[in-house]
PDB file of C-alpha atoms in Angstrom:
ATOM      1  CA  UNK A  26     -31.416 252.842 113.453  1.00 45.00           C
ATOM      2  CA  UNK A  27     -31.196 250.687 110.649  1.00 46.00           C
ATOM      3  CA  UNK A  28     -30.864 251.306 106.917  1.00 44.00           C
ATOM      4  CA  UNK A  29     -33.563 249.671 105.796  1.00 47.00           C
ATOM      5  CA  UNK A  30     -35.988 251.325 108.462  1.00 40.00           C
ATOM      6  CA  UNK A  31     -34.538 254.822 107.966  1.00 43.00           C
ATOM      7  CA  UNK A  32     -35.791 254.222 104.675  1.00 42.00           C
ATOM      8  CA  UNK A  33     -38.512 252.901 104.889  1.00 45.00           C
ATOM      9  CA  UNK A  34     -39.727 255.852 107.260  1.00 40.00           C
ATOM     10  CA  UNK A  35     -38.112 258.466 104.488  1.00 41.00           C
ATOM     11  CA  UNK A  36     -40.815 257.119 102.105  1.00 46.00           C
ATOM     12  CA  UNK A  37     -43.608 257.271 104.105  1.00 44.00           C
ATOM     13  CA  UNK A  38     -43.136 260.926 104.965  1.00 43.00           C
ATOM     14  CA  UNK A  39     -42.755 261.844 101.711  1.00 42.00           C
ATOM     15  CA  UNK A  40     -46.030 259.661 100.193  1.00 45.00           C
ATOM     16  CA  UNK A  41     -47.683 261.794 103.498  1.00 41.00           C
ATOM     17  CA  UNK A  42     -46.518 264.965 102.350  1.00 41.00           C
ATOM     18  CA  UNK A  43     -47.212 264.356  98.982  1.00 40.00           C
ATOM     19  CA  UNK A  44     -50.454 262.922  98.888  1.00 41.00           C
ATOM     20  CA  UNK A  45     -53.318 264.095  97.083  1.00 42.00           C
ATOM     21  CA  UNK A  46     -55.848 264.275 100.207  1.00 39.00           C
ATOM     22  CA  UNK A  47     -53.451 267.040 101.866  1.00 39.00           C
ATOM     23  CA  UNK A  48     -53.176 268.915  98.531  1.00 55.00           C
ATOM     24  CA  UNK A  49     -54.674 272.438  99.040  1.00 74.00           C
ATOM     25  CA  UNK A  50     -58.329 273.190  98.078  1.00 86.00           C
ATOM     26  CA  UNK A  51     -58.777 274.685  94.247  1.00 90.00           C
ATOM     27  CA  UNK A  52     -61.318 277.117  94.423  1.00 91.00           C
ATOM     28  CA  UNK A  53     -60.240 278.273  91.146  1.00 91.00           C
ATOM     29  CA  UNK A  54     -60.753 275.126  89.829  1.00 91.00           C
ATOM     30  CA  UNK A  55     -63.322 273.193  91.803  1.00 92.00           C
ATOM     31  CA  UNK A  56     -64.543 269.936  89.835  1.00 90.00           C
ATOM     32  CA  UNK A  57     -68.306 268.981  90.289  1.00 89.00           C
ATOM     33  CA  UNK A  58     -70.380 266.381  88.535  1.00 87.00           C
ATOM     34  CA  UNK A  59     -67.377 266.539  86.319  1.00 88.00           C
ATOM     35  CA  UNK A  60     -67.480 269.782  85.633  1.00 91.00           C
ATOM     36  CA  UNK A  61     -65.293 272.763  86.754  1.00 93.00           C
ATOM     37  CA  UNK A  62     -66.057 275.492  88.688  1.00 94.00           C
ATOM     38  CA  UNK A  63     -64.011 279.091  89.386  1.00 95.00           C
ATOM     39  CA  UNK A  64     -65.165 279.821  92.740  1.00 95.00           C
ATOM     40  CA  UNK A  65     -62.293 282.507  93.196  1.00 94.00           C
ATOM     41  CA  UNK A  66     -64.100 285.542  93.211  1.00 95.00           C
ATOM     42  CA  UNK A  67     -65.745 284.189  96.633  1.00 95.00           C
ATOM     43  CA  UNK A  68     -62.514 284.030  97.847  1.00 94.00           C
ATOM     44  CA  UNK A  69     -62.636 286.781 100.547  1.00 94.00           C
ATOM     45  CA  UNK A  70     -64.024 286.718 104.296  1.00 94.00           C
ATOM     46  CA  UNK A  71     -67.727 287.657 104.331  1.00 94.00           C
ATOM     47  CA  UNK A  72     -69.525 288.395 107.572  1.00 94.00           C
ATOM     48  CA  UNK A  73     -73.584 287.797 108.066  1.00 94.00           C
ATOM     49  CA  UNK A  74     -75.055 289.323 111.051  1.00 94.00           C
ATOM     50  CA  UNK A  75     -78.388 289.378 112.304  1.00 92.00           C
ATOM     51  CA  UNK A  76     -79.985 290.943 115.516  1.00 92.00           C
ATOM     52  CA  UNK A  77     -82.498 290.061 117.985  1.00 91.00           C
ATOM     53  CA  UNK A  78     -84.242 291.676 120.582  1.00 90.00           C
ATOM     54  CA  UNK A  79     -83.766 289.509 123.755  1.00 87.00           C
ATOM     55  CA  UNK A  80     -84.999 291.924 126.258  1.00 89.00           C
ATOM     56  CA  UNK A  81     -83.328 293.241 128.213  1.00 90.00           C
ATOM     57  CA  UNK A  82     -80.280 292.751 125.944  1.00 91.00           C
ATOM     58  CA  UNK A  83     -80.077 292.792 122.699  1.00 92.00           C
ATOM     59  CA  UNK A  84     -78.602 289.456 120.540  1.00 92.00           C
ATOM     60  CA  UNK A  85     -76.396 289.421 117.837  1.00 93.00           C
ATOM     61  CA  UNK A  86     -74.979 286.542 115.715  1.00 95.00           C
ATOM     62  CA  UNK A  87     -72.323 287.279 113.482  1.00 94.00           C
ATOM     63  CA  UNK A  88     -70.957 284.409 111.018  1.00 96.00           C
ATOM     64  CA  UNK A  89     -67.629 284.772 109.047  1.00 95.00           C
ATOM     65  CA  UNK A  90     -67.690 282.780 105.737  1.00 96.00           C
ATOM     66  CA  UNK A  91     -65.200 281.839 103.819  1.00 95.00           C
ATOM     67  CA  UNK A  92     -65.631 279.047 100.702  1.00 95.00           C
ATOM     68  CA  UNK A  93     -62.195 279.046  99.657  1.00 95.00           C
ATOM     69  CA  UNK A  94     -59.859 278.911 102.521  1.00 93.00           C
ATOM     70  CA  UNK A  95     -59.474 279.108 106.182  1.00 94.00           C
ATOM     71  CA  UNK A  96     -60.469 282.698 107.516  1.00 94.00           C
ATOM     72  CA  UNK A  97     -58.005 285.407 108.520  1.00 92.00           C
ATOM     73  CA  UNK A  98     -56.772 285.240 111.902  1.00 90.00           C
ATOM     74  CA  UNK A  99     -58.016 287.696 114.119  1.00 86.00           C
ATOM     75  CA  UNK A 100     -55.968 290.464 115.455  1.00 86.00           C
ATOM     76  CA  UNK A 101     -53.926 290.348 118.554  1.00 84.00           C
ATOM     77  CA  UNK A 102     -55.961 292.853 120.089  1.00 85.00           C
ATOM     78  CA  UNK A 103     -58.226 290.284 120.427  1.00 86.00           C
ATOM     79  CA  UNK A 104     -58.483 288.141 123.206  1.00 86.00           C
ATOM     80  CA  UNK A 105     -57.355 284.441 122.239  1.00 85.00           C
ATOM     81  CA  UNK A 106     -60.328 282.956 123.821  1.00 82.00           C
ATOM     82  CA  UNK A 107     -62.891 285.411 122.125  1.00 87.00           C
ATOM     83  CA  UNK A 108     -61.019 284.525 118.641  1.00 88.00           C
ATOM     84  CA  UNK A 109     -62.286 282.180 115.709  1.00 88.00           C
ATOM     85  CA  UNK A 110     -60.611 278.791 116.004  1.00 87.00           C
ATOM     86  CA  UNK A 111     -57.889 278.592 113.984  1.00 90.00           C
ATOM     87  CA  UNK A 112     -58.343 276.567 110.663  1.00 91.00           C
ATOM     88  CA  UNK A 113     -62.525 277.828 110.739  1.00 94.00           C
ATOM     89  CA  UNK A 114     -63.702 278.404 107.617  1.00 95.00           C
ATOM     90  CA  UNK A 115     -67.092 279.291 108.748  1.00 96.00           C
ATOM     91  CA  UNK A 116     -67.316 281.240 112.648  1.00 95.00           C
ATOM     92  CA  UNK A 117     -70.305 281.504 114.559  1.00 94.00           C
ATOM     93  CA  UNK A 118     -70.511 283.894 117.037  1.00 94.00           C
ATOM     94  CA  UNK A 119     -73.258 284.912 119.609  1.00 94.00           C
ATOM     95  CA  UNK A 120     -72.826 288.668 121.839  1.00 94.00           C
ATOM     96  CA  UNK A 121     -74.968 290.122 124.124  1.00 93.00           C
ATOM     97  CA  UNK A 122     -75.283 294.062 123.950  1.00 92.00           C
ATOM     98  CA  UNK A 123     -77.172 295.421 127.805  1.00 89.00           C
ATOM     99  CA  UNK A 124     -76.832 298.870 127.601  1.00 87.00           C
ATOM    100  CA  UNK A 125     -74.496 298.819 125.056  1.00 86.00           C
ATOM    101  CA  UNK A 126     -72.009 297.240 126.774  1.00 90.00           C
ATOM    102  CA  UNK A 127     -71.005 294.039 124.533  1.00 90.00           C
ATOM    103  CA  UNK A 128     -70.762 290.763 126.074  1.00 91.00           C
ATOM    104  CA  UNK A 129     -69.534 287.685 123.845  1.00 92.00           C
ATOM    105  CA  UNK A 130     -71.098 284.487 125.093  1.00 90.00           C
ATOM    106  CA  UNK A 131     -70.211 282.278 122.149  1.00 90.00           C
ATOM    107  CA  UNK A 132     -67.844 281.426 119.306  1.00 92.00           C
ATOM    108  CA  UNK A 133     -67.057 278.484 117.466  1.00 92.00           C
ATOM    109  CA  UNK A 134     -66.303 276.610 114.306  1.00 94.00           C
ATOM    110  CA  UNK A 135     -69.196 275.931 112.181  1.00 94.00           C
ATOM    111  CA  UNK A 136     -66.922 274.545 109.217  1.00 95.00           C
ATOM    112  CA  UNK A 137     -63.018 274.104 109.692  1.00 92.00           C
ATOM    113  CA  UNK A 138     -61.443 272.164 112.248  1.00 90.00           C
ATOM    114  CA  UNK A 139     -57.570 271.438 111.324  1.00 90.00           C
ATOM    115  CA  UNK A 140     -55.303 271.911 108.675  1.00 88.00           C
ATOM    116  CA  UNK A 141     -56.589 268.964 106.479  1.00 89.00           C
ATOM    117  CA  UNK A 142     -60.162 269.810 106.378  1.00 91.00           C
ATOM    118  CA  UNK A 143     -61.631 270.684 103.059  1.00 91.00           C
ATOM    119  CA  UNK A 144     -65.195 271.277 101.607  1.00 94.00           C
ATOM    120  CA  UNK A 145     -66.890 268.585  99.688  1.00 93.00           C
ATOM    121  CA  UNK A 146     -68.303 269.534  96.728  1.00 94.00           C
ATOM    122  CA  UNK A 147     -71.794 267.473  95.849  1.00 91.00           C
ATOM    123  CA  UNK A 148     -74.295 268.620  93.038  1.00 91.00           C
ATOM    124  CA  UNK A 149     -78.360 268.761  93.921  1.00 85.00           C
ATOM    125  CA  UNK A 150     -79.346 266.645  91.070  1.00 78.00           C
ATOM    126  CA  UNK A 151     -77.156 264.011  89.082  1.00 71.00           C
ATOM    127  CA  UNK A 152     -77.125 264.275  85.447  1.00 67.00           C
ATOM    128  CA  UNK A 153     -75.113 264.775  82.283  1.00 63.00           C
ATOM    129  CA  UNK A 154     -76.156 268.587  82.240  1.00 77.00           C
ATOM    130  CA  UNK A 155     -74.161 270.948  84.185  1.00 80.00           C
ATOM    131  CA  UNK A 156     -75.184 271.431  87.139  1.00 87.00           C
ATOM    132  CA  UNK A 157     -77.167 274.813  88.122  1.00 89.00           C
ATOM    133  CA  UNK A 158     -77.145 273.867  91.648  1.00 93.00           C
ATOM    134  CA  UNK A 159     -74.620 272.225  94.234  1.00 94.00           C
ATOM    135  CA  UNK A 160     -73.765 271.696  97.603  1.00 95.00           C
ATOM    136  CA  UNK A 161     -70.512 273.121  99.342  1.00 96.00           C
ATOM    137  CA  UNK A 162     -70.303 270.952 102.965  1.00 95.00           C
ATOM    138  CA  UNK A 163     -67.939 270.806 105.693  1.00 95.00           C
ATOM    139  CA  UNK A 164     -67.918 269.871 108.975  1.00 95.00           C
ATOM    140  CA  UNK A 165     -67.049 272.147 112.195  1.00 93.00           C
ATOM    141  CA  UNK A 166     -66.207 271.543 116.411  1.00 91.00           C
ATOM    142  CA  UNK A 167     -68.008 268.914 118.647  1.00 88.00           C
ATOM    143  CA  UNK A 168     -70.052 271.063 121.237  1.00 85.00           C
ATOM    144  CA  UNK A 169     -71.608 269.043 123.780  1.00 82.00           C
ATOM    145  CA  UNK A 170     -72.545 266.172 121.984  1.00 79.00           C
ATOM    146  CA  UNK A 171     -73.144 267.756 118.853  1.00 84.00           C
ATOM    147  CA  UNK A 172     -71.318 268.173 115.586  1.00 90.00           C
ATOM    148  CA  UNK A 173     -71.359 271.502 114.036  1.00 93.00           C
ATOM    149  CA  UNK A 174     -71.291 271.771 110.289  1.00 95.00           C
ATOM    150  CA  UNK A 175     -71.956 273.953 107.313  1.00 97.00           C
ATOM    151  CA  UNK A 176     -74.199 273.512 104.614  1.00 97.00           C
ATOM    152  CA  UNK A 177     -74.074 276.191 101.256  1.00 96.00           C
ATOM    153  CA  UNK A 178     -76.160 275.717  98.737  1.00 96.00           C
ATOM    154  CA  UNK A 179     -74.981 277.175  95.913  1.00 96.00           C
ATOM    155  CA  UNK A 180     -77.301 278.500  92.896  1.00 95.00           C
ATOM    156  CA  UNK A 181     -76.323 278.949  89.724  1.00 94.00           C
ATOM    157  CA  UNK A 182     -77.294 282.904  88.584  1.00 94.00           C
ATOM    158  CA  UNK A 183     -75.836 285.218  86.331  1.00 93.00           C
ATOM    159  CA  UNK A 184     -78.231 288.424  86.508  1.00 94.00           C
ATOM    160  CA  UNK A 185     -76.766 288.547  90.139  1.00 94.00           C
ATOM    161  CA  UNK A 186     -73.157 290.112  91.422  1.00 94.00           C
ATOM    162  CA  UNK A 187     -70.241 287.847  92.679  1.00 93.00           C
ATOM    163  CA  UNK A 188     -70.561 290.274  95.908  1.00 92.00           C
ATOM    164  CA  UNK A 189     -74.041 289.591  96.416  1.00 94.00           C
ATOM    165  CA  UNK A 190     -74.088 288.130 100.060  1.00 94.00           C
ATOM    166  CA  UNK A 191     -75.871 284.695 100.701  1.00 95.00           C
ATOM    167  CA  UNK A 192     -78.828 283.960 102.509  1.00 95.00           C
ATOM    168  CA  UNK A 193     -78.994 282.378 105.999  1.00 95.00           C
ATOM    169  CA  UNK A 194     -81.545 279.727 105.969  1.00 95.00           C
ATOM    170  CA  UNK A 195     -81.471 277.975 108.842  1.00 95.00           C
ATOM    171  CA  UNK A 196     -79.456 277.216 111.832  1.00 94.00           C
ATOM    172  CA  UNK A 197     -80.166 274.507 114.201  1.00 92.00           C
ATOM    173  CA  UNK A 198     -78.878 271.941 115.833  1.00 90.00           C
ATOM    174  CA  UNK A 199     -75.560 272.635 115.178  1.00 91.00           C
ATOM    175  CA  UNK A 200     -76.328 272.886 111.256  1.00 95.00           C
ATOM    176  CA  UNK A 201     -75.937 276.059 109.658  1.00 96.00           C
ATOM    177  CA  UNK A 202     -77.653 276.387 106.469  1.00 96.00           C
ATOM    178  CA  UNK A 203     -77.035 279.054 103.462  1.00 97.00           C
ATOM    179  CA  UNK A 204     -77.947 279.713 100.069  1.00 96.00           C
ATOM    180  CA  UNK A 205     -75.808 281.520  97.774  1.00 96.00           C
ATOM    181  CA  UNK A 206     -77.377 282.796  93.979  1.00 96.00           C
ATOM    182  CA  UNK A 207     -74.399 283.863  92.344  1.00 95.00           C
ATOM    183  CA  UNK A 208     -72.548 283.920  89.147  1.00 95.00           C
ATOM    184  CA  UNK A 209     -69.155 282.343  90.243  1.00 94.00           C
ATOM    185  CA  UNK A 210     -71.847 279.203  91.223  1.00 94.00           C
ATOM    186  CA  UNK A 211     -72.198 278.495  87.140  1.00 93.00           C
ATOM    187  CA  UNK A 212     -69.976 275.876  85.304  1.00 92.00           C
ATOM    188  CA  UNK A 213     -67.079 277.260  83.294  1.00 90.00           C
ATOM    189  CA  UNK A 214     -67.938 277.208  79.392  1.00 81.00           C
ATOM    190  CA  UNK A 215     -71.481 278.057  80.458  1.00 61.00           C
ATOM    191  CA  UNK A 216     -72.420 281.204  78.577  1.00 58.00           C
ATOM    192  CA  UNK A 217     -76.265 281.685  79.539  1.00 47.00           C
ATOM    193  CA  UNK A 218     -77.475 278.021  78.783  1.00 45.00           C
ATOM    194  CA  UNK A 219     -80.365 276.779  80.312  1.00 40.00           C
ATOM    195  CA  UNK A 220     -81.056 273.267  82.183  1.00 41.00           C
ATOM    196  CA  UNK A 221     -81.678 271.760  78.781  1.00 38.00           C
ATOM    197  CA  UNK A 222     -78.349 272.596  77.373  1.00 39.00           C
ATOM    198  CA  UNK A 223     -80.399 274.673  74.619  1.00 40.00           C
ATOM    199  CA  UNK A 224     -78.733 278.462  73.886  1.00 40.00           C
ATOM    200  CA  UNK A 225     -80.454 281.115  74.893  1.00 42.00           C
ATOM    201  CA  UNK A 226     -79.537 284.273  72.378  1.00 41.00           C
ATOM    202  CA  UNK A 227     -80.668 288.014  72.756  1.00 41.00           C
ATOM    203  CA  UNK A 228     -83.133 287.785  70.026  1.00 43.00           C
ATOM    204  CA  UNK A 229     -84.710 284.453  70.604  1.00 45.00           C
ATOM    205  CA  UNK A 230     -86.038 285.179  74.071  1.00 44.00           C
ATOM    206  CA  UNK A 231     -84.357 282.063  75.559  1.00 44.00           C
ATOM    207  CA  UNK A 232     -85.472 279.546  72.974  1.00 45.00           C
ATOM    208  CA  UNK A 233     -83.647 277.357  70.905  1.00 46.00           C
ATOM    209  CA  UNK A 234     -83.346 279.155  67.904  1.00 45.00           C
ATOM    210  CA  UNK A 235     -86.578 278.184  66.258  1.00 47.00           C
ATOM    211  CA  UNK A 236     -87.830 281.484  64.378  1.00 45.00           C
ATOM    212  CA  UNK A 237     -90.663 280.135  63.363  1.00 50.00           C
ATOM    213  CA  UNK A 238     -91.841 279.029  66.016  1.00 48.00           C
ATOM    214  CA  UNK A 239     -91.730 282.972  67.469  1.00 49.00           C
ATOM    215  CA  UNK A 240     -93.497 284.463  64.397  1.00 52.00           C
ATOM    216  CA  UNK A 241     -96.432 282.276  64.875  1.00 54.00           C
ATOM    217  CA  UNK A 242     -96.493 283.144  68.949  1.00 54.00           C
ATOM    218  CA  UNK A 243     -96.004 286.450  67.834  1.00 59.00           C
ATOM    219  CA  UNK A 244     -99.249 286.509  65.278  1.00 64.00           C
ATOM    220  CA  UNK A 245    -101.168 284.218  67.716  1.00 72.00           C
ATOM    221  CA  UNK A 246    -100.840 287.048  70.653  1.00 81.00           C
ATOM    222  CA  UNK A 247    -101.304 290.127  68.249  1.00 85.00           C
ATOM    223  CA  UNK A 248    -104.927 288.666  67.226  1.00 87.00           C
ATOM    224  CA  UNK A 249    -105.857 287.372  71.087  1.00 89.00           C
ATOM    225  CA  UNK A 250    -105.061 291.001  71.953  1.00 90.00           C
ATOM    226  CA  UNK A 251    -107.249 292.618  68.930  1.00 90.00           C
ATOM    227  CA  UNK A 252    -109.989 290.479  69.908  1.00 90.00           C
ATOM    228  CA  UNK A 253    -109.338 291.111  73.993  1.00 91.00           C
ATOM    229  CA  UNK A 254    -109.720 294.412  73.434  1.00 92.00           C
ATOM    230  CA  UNK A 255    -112.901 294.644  70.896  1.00 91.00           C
ATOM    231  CA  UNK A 256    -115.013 292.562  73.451  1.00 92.00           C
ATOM    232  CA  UNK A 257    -113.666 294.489  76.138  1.00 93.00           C
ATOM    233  CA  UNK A 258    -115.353 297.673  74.223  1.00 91.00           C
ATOM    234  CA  UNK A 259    -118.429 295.914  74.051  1.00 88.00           C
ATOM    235  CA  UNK A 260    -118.573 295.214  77.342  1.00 93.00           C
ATOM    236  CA  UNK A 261    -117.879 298.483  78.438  1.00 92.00           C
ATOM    237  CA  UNK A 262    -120.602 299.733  75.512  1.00 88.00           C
ATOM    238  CA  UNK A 263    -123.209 297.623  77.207  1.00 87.00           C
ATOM    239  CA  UNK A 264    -123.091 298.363  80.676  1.00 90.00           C
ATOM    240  CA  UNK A 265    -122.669 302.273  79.736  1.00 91.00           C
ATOM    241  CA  UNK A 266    -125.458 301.623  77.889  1.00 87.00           C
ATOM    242  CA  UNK A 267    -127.591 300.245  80.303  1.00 87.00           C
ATOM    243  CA  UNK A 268    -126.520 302.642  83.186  1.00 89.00           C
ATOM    244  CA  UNK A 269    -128.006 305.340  80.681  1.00 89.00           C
ATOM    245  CA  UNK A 270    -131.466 304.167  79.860  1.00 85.00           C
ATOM    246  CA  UNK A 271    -131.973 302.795  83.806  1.00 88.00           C
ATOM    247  CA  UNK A 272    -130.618 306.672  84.900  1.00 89.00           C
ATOM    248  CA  UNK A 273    -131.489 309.071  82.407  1.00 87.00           C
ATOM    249  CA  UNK A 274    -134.228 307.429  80.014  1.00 83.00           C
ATOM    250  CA  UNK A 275    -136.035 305.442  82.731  1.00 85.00           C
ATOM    251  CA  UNK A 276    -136.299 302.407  80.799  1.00 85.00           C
ATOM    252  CA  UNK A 277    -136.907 298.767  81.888  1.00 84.00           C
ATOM    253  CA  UNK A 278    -136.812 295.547  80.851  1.00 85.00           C
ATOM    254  CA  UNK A 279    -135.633 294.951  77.133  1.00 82.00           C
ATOM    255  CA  UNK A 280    -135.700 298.491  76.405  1.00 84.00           C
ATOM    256  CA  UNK A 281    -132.571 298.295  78.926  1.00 84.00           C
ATOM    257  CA  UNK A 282    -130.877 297.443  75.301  1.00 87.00           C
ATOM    258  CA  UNK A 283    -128.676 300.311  74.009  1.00 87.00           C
ATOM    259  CA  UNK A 284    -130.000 300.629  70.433  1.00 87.00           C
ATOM    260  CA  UNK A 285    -132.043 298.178  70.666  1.00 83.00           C
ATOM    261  CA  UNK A 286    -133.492 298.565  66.937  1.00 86.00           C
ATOM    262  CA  UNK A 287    -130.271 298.199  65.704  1.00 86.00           C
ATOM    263  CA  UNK A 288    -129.620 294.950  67.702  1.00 84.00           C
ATOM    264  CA  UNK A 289    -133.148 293.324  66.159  1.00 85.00           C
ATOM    265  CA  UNK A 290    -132.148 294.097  63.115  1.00 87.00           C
ATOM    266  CA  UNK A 291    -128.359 293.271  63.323  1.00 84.00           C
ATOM    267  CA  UNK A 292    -129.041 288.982  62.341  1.00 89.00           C
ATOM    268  CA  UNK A 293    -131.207 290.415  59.345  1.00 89.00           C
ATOM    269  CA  UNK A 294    -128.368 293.080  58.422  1.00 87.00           C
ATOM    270  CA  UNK A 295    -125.601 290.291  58.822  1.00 90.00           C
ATOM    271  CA  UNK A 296    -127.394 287.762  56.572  1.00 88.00           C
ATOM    272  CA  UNK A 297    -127.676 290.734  53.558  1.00 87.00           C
ATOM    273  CA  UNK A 298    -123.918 291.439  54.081  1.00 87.00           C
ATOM    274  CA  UNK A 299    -123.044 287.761  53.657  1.00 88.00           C
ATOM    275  CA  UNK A 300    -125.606 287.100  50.560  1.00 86.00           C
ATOM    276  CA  UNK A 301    -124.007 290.515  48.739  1.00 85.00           C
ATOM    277  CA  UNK A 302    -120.462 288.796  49.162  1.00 86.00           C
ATOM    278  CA  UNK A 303    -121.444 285.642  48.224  1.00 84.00           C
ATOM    279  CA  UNK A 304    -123.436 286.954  45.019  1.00 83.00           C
ATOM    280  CA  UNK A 305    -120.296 288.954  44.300  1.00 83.00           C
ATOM    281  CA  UNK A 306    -118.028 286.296  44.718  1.00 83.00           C
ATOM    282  CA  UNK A 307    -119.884 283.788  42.683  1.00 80.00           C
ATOM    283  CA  UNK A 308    -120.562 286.262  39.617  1.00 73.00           C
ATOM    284  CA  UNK A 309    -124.270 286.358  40.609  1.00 67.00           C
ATOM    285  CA  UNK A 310    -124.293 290.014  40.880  1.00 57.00           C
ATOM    286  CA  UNK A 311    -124.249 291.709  37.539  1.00 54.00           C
ATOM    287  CA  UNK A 312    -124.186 295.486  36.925  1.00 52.00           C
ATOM    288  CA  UNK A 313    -127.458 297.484  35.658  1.00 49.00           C
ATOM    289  CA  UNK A 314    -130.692 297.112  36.858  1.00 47.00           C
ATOM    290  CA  UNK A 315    -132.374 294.374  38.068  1.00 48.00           C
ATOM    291  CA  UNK A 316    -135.347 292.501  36.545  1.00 47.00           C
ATOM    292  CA  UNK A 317    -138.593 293.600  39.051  1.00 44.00           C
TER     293      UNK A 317
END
């Protein structure tokens, strides 16, 4: 061989080993939007599994998830052909249980196929704000025609636990579909803010700071409740009322009217009230007697 193309072979090996397509997935530092992401504490097999009656067996698909790396091979115990490809990040399998004897029928590669696949990262909605939402995709095996793949939403939410499973939404067609509401899903440098970038503090109730503005809510809501509750007595005064003099009094029509006297004479009553202030207020009233 050559010099020059024993060379020139050296240097493409190494620009193949060292590129940056074959460098290994970060999951502790996953960039989105921009962004970065620690995604480690994901970084375990998880296993869904849901059951359905299929009389006269029983069905049950099993999926083993892993965001951050290919999943742990099998045991040996386990036949080769009943194994998770190698390289699967996501495994579907289907088994049949007939009088509890176990039969697997399928298993396959929903996301993972060789060495050099990796998940692509892509957020839900572009923007310069982080983003609360993305998508973690990757695609698995051909079966019959069809390409198998994995879709994760990921949601953004810090009341929930790390070890909080997802949720399967969907599988068909080959397309396996999950959402995932955890905290690991929220940018780094994110402390609790919300879509508008505003910080939300303990006190504030998730606003942006603006005192003020909670006083006045908090007046505003202490009078609506005051007044909620007096014509909520009134109510409850008239129809009591009413349910008496029907029942017990035997009265009909007007005289339905608890008090009714008073309630003639309330406008009259008001109108005194309001000339006494006003003759008080405007130096009217003197003390002493008045001239007859």
């Amino acid at each position: 061989m050559r010099p020059s193309l024993a060379l020139a072979l050296l240097a493409t090996t190494f620009q193949t080993l060292t590129s940056p397509a074959s460098a290994a997935f970060d999951c502790k530092k996953a960039q989105i939007a921009g962004f970065e992401y620690d995604l480690s504490p994901l970084a375990h097999d998880i296993f869904l599994v849901t059951n359905t009656s299929t009389p006269p067996s029983t069905s049950s698909v099993k999926y083993a998830i892993n965001p951050c790396m290919p999943l742990q091979p099998m045991p040996d115990s386990v036949p080769k052909l009943d194994r998770c490809p190698e390289n699967s990040w996501v495994c579907r399998s289907v088994t049949y249980v007939k009088d509890s004897v176990p039969r697997l029928e399928e298993v396959g590669s929903v996301a993972g196929v060789s060495k050099s696949d990796q998940p692509t990262l892509q957020a839900t909605a572009e923007g310069s704000e982080k983003p609360r939402e993305f998508h973690w995709k990757m695609d698995g095996v051909q079966v019959d025609q069809a390409k198998w793949s994995t879709d994760i939403k990921f949601v953004c939410n810090r009341s929930a636990k790390n070890d909080d499973l997802p949720k399967l939404v969907a599988y068909k067609d080959g397309l396996l579909e999950l959402e995932w509401a955890v905290p690991a899903a929220c940018a780094l440098g994110d402390d609790g803010k919300d879509d508008g970038g505003k910080d939300k503090s303990p006190g504030d109730g998730g606003k942006d700071g603006n005192s003020d503005e909670g006083d006045d809510e908090g007046g505003s809501g202490f009078f609506a409740t005051v007044f909620t509750l007096l014509v909520s007595v009134f109510i409850l005064y008239l129809v009591l009322g009413v349910m008496y003099n029907y029942l017990v009094v035997r009265a009909h029509g007007l005289d339905l009217i608890p008090n009714r006297a008073f309630w003639r004479e309330f406008p009259y009553l008001c109108a005194d009230f309001a000339q006494h202030i006003w003759d008080t207020v405007s130096g009217r009233r003197r003390g002493g007697y008045s001239v007859v």
